[in-house]
Coordinates of C-alpha atoms in Angstrom, one line a residue:
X1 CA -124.3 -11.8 47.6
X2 CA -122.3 -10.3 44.7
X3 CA -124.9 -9.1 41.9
X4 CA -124.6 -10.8 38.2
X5 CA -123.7 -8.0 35.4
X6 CA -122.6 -8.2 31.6
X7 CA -119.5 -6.4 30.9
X8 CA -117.5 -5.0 27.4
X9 CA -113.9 -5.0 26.7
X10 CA -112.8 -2.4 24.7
X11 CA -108.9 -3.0 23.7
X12 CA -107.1 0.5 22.4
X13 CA -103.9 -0.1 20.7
X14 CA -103.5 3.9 20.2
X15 CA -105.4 6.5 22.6
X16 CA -109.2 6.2 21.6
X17 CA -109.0 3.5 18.9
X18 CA -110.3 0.2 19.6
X19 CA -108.1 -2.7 17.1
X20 CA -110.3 -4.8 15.2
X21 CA -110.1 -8.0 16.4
X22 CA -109.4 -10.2 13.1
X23 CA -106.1 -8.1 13.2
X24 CA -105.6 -8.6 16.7
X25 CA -106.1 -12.5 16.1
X26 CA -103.6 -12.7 13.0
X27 CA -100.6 -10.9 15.1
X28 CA -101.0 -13.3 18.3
X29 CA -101.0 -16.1 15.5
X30 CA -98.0 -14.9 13.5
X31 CA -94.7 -13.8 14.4
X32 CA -94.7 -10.3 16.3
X33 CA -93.6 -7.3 14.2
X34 CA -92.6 -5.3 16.9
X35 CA -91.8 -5.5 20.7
X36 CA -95.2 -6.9 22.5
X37 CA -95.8 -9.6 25.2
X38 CA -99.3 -11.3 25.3
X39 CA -101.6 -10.6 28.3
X40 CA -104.2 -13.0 29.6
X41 CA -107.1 -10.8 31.1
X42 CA -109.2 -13.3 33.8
X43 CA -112.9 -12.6 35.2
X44 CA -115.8 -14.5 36.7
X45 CA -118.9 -15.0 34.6
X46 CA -121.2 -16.1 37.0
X47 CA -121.1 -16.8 41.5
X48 CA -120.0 -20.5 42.8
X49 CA -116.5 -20.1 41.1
X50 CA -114.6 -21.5 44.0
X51 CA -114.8 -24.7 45.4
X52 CA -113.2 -26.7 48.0
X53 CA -111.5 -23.0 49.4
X54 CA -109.5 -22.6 46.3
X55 CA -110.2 -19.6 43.7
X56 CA -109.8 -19.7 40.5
X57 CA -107.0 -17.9 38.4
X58 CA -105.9 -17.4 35.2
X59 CA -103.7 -20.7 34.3
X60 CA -104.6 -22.4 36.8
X61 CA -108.5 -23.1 35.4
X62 CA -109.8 -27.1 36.5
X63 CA -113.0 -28.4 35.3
X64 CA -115.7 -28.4 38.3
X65 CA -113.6 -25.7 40.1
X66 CA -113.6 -22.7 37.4
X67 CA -116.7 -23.1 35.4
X68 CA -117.6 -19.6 35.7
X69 CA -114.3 -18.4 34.9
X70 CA -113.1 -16.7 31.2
X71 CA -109.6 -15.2 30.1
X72 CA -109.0 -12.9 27.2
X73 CA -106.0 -12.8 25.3
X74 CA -104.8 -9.2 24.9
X75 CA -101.7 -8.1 22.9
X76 CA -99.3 -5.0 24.5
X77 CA -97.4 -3.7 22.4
X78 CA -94.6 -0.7 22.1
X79 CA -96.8 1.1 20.4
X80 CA -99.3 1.3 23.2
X81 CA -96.9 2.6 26.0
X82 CA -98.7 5.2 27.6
X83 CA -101.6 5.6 25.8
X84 CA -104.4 7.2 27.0
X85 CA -108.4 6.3 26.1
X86 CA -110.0 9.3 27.6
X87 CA -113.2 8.5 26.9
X88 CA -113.7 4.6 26.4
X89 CA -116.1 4.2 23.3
X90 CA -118.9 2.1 24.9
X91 CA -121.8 4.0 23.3
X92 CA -125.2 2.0 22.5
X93 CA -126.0 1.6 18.6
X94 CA -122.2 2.2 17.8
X95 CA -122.7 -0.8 15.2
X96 CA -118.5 -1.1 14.2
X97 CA -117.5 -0.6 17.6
X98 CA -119.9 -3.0 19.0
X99 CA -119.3 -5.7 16.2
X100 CA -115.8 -5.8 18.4
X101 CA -117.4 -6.3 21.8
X102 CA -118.0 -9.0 24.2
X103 CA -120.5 -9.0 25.9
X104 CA -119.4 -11.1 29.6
X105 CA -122.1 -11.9 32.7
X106 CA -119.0 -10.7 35.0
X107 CA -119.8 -11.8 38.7
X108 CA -118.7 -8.1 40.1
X109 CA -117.7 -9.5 43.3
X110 CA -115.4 -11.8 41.7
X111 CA -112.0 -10.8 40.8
X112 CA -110.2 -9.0 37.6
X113 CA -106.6 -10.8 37.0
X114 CA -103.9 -10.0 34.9
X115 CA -101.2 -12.0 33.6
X116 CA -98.2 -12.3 31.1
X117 CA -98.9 -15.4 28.7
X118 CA -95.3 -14.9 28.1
X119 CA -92.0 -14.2 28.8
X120 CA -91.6 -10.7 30.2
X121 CA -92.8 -8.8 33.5
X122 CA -95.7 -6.1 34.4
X123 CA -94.3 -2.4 35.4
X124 CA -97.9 -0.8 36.2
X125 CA -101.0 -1.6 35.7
X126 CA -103.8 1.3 36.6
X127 CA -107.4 0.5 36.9
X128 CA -109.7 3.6 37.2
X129 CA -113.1 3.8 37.2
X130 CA -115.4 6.8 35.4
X131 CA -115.6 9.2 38.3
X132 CA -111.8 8.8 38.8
X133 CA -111.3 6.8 41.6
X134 CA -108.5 4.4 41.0
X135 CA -108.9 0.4 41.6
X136 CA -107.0 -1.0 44.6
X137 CA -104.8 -4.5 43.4
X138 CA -101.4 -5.3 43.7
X139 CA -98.4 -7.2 41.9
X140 CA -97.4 -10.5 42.4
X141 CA -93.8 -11.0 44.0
X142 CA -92.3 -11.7 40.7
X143 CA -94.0 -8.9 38.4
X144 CA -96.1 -11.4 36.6
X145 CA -99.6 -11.4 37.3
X146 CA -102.0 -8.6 38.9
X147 CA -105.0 -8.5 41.1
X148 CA -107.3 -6.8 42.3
X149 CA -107.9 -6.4 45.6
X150 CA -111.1 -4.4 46.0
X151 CA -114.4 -5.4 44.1
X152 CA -115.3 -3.7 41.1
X153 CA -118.4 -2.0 41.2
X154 CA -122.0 -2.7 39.1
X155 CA -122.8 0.2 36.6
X156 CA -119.6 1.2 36.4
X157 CA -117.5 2.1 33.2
X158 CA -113.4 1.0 33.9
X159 CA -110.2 2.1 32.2
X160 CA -107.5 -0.3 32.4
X161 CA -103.6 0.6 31.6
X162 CA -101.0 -1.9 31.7
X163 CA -97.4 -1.5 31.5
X164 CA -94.9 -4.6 31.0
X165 CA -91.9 -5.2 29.6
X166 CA -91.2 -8.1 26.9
X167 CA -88.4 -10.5 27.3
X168 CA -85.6 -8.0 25.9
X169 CA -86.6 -5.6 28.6
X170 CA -88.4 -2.9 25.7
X171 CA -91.1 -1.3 27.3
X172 CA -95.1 -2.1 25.8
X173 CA -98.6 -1.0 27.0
X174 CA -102.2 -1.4 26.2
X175 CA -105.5 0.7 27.5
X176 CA -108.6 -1.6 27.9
X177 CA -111.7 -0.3 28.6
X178 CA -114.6 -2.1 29.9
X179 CA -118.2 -1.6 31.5
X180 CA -120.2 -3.4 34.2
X181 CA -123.9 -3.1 33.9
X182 CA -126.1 -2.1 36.4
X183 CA -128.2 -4.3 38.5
X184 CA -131.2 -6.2 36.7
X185 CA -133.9 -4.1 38.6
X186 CA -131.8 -0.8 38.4
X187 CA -130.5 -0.9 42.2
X188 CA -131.0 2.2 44.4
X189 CA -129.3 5.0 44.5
X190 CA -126.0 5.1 46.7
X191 CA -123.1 6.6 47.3
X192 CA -119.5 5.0 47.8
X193 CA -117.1 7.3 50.3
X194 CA -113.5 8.1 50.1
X195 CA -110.9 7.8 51.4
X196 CA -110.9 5.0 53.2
X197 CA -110.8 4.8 56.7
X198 CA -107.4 6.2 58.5
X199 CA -105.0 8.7 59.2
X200 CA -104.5 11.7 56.1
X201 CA -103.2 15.0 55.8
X202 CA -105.4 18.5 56.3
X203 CA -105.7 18.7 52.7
X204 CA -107.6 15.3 52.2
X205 CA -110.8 15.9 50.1
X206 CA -114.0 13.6 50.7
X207 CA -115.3 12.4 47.9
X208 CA -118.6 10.6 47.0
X209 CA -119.1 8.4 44.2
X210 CA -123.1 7.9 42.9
X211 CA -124.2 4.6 41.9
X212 CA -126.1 6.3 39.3
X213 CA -125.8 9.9 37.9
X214 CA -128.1 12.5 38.6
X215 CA -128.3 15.2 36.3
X216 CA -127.8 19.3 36.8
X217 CA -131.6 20.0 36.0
X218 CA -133.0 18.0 38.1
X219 CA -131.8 20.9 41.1
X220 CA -134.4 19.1 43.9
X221 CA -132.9 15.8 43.4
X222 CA -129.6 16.8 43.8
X223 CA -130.3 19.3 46.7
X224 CA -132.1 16.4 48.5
X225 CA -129.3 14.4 48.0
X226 CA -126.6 16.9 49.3
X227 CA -129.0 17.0 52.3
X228 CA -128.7 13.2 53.0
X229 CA -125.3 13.2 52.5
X230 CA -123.8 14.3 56.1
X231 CA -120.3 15.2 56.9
X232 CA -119.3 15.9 60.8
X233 CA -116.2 16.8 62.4
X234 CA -115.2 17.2 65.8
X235 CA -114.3 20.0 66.0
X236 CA -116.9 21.6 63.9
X237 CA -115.9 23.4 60.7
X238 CA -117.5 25.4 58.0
X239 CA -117.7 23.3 54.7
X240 CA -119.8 22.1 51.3
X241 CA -120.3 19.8 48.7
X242 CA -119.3 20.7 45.4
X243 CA -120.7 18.6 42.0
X244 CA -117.9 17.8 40.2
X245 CA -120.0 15.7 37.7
X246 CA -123.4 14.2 37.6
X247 CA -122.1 11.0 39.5
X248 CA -118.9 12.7 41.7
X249 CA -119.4 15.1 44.6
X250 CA -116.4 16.3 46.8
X251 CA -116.7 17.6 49.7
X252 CA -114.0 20.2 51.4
X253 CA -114.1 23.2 54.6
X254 CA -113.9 26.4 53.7
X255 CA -110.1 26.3 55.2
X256 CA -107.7 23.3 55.5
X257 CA -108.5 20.5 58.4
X258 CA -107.6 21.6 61.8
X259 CA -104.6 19.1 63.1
X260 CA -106.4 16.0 64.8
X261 CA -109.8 16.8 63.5
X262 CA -112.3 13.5 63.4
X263 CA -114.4 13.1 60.1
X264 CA -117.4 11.6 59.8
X265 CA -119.0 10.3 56.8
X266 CA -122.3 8.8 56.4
X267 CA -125.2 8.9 54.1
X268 CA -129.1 8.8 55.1
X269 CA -129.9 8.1 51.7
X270 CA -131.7 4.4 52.7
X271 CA -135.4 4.8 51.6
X272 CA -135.7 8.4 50.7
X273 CA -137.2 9.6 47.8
X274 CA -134.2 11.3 45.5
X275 CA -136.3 12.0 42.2
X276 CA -140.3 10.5 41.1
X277 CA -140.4 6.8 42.1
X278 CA -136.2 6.7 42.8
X279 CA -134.9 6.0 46.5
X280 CA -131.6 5.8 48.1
X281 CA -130.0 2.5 48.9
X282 CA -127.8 1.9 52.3
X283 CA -124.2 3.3 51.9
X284 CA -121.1 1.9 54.2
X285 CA -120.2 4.7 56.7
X286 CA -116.4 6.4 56.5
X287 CA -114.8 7.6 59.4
X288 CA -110.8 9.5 59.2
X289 CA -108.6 11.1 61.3
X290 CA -106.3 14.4 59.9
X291 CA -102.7 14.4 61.7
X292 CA -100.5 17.5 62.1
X293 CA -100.8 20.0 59.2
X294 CA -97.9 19.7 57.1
X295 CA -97.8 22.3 54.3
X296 CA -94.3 21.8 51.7
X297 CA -94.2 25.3 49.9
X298 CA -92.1 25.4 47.3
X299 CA -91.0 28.6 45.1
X300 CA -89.4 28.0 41.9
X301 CA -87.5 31.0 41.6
X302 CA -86.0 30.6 44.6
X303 CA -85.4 26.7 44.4
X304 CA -86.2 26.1 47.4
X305 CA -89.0 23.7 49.4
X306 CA -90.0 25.1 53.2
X307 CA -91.7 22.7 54.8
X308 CA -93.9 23.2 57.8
X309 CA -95.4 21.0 60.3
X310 CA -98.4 22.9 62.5
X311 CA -96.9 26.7 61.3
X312 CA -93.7 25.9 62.2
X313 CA -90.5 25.6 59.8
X314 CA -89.5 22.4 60.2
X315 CA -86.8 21.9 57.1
X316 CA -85.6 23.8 54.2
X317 CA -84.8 22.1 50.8
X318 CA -83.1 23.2 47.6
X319 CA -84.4 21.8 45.0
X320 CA -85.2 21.9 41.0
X321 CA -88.3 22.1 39.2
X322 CA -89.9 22.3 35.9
X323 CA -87.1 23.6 32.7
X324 CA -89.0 26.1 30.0
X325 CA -90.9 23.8 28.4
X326 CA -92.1 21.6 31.0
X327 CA -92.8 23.9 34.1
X328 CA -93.9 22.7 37.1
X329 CA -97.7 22.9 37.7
X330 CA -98.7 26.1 39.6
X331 CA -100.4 25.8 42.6
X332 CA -102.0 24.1 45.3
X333 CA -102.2 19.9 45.2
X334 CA -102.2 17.0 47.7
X335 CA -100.3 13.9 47.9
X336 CA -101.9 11.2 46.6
X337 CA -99.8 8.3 47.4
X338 CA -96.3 7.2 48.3
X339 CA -94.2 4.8 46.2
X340 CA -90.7 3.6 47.2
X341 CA -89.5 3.0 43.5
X342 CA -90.8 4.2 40.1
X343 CA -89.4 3.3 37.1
X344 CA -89.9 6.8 35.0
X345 CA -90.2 6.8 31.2
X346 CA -90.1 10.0 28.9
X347 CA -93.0 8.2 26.6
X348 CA -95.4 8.0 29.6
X349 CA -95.5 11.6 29.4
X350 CA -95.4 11.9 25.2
X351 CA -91.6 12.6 25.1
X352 CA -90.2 10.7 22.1
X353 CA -87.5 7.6 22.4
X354 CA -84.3 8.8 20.8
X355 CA -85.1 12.5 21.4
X356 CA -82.4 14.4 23.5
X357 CA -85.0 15.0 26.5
X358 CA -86.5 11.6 26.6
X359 CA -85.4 9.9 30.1
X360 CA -85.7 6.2 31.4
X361 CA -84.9 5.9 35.0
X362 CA -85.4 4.3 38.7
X363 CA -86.5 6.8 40.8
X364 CA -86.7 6.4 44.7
X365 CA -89.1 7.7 47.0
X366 CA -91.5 9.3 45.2
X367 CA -94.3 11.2 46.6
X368 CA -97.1 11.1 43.8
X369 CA -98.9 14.6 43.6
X370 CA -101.2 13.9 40.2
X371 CA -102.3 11.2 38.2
X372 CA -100.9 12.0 35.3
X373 CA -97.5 11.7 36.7
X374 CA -95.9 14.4 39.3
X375 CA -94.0 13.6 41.5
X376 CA -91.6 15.0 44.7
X377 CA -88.6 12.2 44.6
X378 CA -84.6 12.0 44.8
X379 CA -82.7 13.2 41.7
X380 CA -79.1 12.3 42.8
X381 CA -78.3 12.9 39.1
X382 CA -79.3 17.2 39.4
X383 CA -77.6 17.9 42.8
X384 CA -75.7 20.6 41.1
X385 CA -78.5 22.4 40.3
X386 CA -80.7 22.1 43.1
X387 CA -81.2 24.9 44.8
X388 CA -79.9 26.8 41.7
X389 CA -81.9 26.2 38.3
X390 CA -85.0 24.5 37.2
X391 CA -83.8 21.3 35.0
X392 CA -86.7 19.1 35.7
X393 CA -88.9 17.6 33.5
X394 CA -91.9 18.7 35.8
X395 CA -91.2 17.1 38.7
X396 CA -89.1 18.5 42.0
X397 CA -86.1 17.2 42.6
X398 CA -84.2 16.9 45.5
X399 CA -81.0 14.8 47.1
X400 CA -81.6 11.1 47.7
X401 CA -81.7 12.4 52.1
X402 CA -83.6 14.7 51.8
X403 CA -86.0 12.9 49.4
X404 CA -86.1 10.4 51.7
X405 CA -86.8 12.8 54.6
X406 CA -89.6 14.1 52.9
X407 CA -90.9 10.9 51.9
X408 CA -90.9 9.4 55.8
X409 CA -92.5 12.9 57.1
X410 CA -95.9 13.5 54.7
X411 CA -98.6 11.5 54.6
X412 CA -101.4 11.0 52.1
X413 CA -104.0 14.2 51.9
X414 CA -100.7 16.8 52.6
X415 CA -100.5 20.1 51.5
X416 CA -98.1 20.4 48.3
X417 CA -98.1 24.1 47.1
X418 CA -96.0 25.6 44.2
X419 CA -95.2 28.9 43.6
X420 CA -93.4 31.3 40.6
X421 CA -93.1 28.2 38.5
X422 CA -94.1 29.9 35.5
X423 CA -96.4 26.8 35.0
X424 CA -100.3 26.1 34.2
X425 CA -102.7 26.2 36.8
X426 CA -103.4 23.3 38.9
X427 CA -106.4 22.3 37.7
X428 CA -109.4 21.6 40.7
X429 CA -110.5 18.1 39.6
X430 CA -109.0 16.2 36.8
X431 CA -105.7 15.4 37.8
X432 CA -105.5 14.7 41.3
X433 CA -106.9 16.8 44.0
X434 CA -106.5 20.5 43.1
X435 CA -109.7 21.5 44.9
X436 CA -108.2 23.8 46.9
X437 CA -107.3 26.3 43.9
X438 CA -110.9 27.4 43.6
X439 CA -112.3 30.1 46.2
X440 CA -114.8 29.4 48.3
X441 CA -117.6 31.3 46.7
X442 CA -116.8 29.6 43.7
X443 CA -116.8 26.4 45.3
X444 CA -120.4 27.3 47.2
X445 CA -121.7 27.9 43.9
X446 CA -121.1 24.0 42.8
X447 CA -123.7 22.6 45.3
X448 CA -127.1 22.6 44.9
X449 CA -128.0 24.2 48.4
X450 CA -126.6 27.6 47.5
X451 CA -128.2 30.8 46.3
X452 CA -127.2 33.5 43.7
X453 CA -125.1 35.1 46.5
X454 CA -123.7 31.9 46.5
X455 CA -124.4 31.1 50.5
X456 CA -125.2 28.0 51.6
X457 CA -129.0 28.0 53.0
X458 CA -131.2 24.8 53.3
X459 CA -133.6 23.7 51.1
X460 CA -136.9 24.9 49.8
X461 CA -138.3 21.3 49.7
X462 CA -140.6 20.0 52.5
X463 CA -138.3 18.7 55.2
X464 CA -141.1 15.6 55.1
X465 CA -139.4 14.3 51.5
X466 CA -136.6 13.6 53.2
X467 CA -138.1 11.0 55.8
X468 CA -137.8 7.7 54.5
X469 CA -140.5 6.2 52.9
X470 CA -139.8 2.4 52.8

């Protein structure tokens, strides 16, 4: 049975600013000064919102049928394309910022809907929640409404960026943040697995999102939990948990997956005692399978990508990264995801419109390597200088075949390294999966089960704490 939480909506116009509603209210009533199309935001307020096997949906609400169902009308505008709220303002006894909430008994089990009021059509909406896992949902066939299509979670903070296009085809945005609250008698503590389960690369990380956060100085509740958190693999290899944050641990060996290895996730959290008077809850069970190790090198000052599948060469590419100015990330990274078409914008990334380097294109098959927008995909328009010079914008380009190549051969949880780029560091956890760029004492030293030397060992508590106890 889904669990009945309140929720806030937060709407930023402008990265970290919230508009005040009485403006808000006098623009959707008035003629629009600028580009903007109207969003209707849909949730369910309370369980037994579907009758007859029918859901309900924004526009299509019917007396008897969507009782528990509200929309929110929320106004994207040009000035919101790619904005960023990096740290939604949902702080308690923030009087201003509160006099602008909503307060909404969201049935968390229900589903979060988005749709244009208007004319126009969604380019990308991005749900992620405060440990950085993104939401699951999808488009509708004719880029007007989008759903969800994996619960949100209770206790759980939410940043929502949508990206549309009004009726003349100029690009708007808003960033929406919102809150679930926890459960009304404070749940258990639990963790939520990833990835899901499947086939991924022998870079794939594990990740394990808390239900609740447990803070760095409390060491015996952490170690206890890093105890009832089990990874296994057949075969066996050497690996740890690292902390990333109070609620996010990730979980890696000491050297990439072994080709065909079978992971096992599961947690033995149910009924122990984590902290005084605080248990574990039951957590679902992951299970993945790594395919052949595919590793794509590729070394800027040679422009060239060498892919290899199990140690062995398998292609060469030319290609171009990163120009001065906006070199390619250093490093080592994963994919992420795979998308067959991405509409890329120069003011996703903070380049200007009407600035010489600002770019609006259709790119195809684009292998995602960050969140905040790198990507391996076909530049037809730089074949010149592939395998010459670096003219990018960041990303690595490559002919439409071999794009596509590349594109049909990894998977998610590859290995994507670049070298001699002359850009920053990949960072380890804030932009994707860059875990693999920290050494492995460094990464020993991030879990609660490791001494000064930074070795692993097992913990000084009394094995008997870890029993359950309910």
């Amino acid at each position: 049975m889904a669990a009945v939480t309140g929720a806030m909506l937060v709407v930023a116009a402008a990265p970290g600013r919230a508009p005040d509603a009485d403006t808000t209210e006098r623009t959707l009533g008035g003629p629009p000064r600028e580009a903007a199309v109207t969003l209707l935001v849909g949730r369910v307020l309370e369980e037994g919102h579907e009758a007859g096997g029918e859901r309900c949906a924004v526009r299509m609400f019917r007396p008897g049928l969507c009782s528990g169902w509200q929309e929110q009308r929320v106004l994207a505008t040009a000035r919101g394309v790619g904005s960023v709220l990096k740290e939604p303002a949902l702080r308690e006894g923030d009087a201003a910022r509160a006099a602008r909430q909503e307060v909404l008994p969201t049935d968390a089990g229900g589903p979060l809907e988005i749709t244009l009021a208007d004319a126009g059509r969604l380019t990308d909406v991005t749900v992620q929640d405060g440990h950085g896992r993104h939401l699951a949902g999808e488009l509708g066939p004719h880029s007007e409404r989008w759903l969800n299509t994996e619960p949100l979670r209770a206790g759980e903070t939410y940043t929502v960026h949508v990206g549309a296009q009004d009726e003349g085809g100029a690009p708007v945005g808003v960033t929406m943040a919102f809150r679930t609250a926890p459960p009304a008698d404070g749940g258990r503590l639990t963790a939520e697995f990833g990835p899901g389960p499947g086939t991924y690369g022998a870079g794939e990380i594990v990740t394990a999102s808390l239900s609740r956060p447990v803070p760095a100085d409390d060491l015996p509740a952490r170690a206890r939990l890093e105890q009832a958190l089990q990874v296994t693999s057949e075969p066996h290899v050497e690996g740890a948990w690292h902390w990333v944050d109070d609620s996010t641990l990730h979980y890696r060996p000491r050297t990439y997956w072994p080709a065909h290895t079978v992971v096992r996730v599961r947690s033995g959290l149910d009924g122990v005692e984590v902290g005084d008077h605080e248990y574990g809850g039951p957590s679902e069970d992951v299970q993945f399978t790594i395919a052949d190790r595919i590793e794509a090198v590729t070394d800027s000052a040679t422009h060239r990508m060498t892919v290899r599948r199990n140690g062995r060469v398998i292609r060469t590419i030319p290609v171009t990264t990163g120009k001065a100015g906006f070199r390619t990330r250093s490093g080592i990274k994963v994919v992420l995801r795979k998308e067959p078409k991405v509409r890329m914008r120069g003011d996703t990334v903070g380049i200007q419109r009407g600035t010489k380097e600002f770019y609006d294109l259709p790119v195809l098959y684009a292998t995602r390597v960050t969140w905040s927008g790198e990507y391996i995909h076909a530049a037809p328009w730089s074949v010149e200088a592939q395998g010459e010079e670096n003219v990018s914008h960041g990303c690595t380009g490559m002919s439409t075949e071999d794009a596509a190549w590349f594109f049909d051969t990894v998977r998610e949880g590859d290995i994507v390294e670049v070298v001699n780029s002359g850009g920053a560091k990949m960072a380890p956890f804030d932009n994707g999966f860059g875990d693999w760029n920290m050494d492995w004492r460094t990464w020993l030293a991030g879990s609660a089960l490791a001494d000064a030397e930074g070795d692993p060992h097992g913990s000084p508590l009394s094995p008997s704490r870890l029993h359950p106890t309910t």
